[in-house]
Amino acid sequence: MGKLTTHVLDTAHGRPGANIKVELFALTGDTRRAIKTTLTNDDGRCDSPLLEGAELGTGEYELVFHAGDYFAALGVKVPEPRFVDRVVLRFGIADAASHYHVPLLVSPWAYSTYRGS
């Protein structure tokens, strides 16, 4: 059974990114359809898969992480506008029976991602 999961690591402070708003969208051409909005838990993960089983289909998706709000809530002093604010990750799912894990490593100045396991 396929599923989509994520987690956030705060590389500036060396800890999980807790309480970060995450939005998931399905993309069809230039159209974005909102699927889910959630918050990361104390471990930087979502409490359940973002999509699972029949909900997960092949196609293009977008995750939006509200990283700037997270760092602001921690009291991190950054100039306005923020260099890293909302991190948008657009990716494709080619095999809906597989596990797609999309982690985010983020600081106020940089971010990266990869297909995890």
C-alpha atoms as one frame of an Amber mdcrd trajectory, in Angstrom:
protein
   0.000   0.000   0.000   1.496   3.336  -1.042   1.770   6.374   1.173   3.156
   9.895   1.306   4.950  11.078   4.446   7.172  13.978   5.442   9.202  15.355
   8.301  11.081  18.578   9.008  14.539  18.982  10.511  15.628  22.400  11.813
  19.282  22.419  10.767  19.940  25.807  12.406  19.167  24.446  15.866  19.893
  20.739  15.361  16.426  19.479  16.236  13.117  18.410  14.713  10.947  21.193
  13.290   7.941  21.015  15.611   4.585  22.715  15.056   5.227  23.688  11.419
   2.190  24.145   9.197   2.304  21.856   6.140  -0.099  22.118   3.208  -0.515
  19.469   0.504  -1.873  20.184  -2.972  -2.558  18.009  -6.017  -1.537  19.602
  -9.325  -3.250  19.226 -12.669  -1.627  21.502 -15.213  -1.739  24.981 -13.659
  -4.532  24.045 -11.233  -3.775  23.443  -7.535  -6.292  21.502  -5.456  -5.896
  21.634  -1.682  -5.857  18.167  -0.143  -4.683  18.535   3.442  -3.323  20.983
   6.001  -1.580  19.693   9.105   1.077  20.535  11.701   4.262  18.660  12.470
   4.471  17.063  15.907   7.307  17.352  18.472   9.370  14.908  16.379   8.965
  17.078  13.249   6.689  14.481  11.669   3.004  14.395  10.852   0.929  12.135
  13.088  -0.297  10.133  10.096   0.583   9.804   6.404  -0.433  12.781   4.273
  -1.913  10.340   1.756  -2.313   6.588   1.959  -3.773   3.726  -0.060  -6.485
   4.709  -2.535  -5.995   8.425  -1.674  -2.509   8.330  -3.221  -2.491   8.501
  -7.006   0.140   9.038  -9.638   0.694  12.639 -10.621   2.206  15.888  -9.451
   1.927  17.223  -5.918   3.108  20.226  -3.956   4.033  20.515  -0.289   4.166
  23.975   1.282   6.040  24.278   4.583   5.520  27.476   6.601   9.137  27.583
   7.754   9.367  31.358   8.151   6.524  31.377  10.668   8.261  28.569  12.568
  11.522  30.497  12.896   9.662  33.704  13.807   7.835  31.841  16.602  11.246
  30.759  17.937  12.328  34.395  18.032  14.953  34.041  15.310  15.888  37.526
  14.109  15.849  37.670  10.308  15.366  40.621   7.982  12.019  41.325   6.325
  11.179  40.023   3.879  12.377  36.652   5.096  14.985  34.910   2.951  13.331
  31.512   3.568   9.627  31.840   4.241   7.270  29.319   2.680   9.172  26.407
   1.214   7.386  24.958  -1.812   8.362  21.457  -2.923   6.846  20.266  -6.179
   7.339  16.569  -6.910   5.879  13.667  -8.838   4.507  10.285  -7.792   5.099
   7.694 -10.486   4.182   4.571  -8.503   1.168   4.932  -6.206   1.971   1.587
  -4.573   5.295   2.890  -3.208   6.213   4.866  -0.113   7.219   8.436  -0.934
   8.897  10.196   1.979   9.689  13.878   1.353  11.765  15.341   4.202  12.695
  19.003   4.542  15.958  20.178   6.103  15.615  23.894   6.759  17.249  26.943
   8.338  16.381  30.634   8.006  18.925  30.791   5.152  18.710  27.488   3.245
  16.750  24.288   2.679  17.108  20.941   0.959  15.070  17.827   0.343  15.408
  14.324  -1.059  13.323  11.216  -1.535  13.685   9.412   1.751  12.640   5.981
   2.852
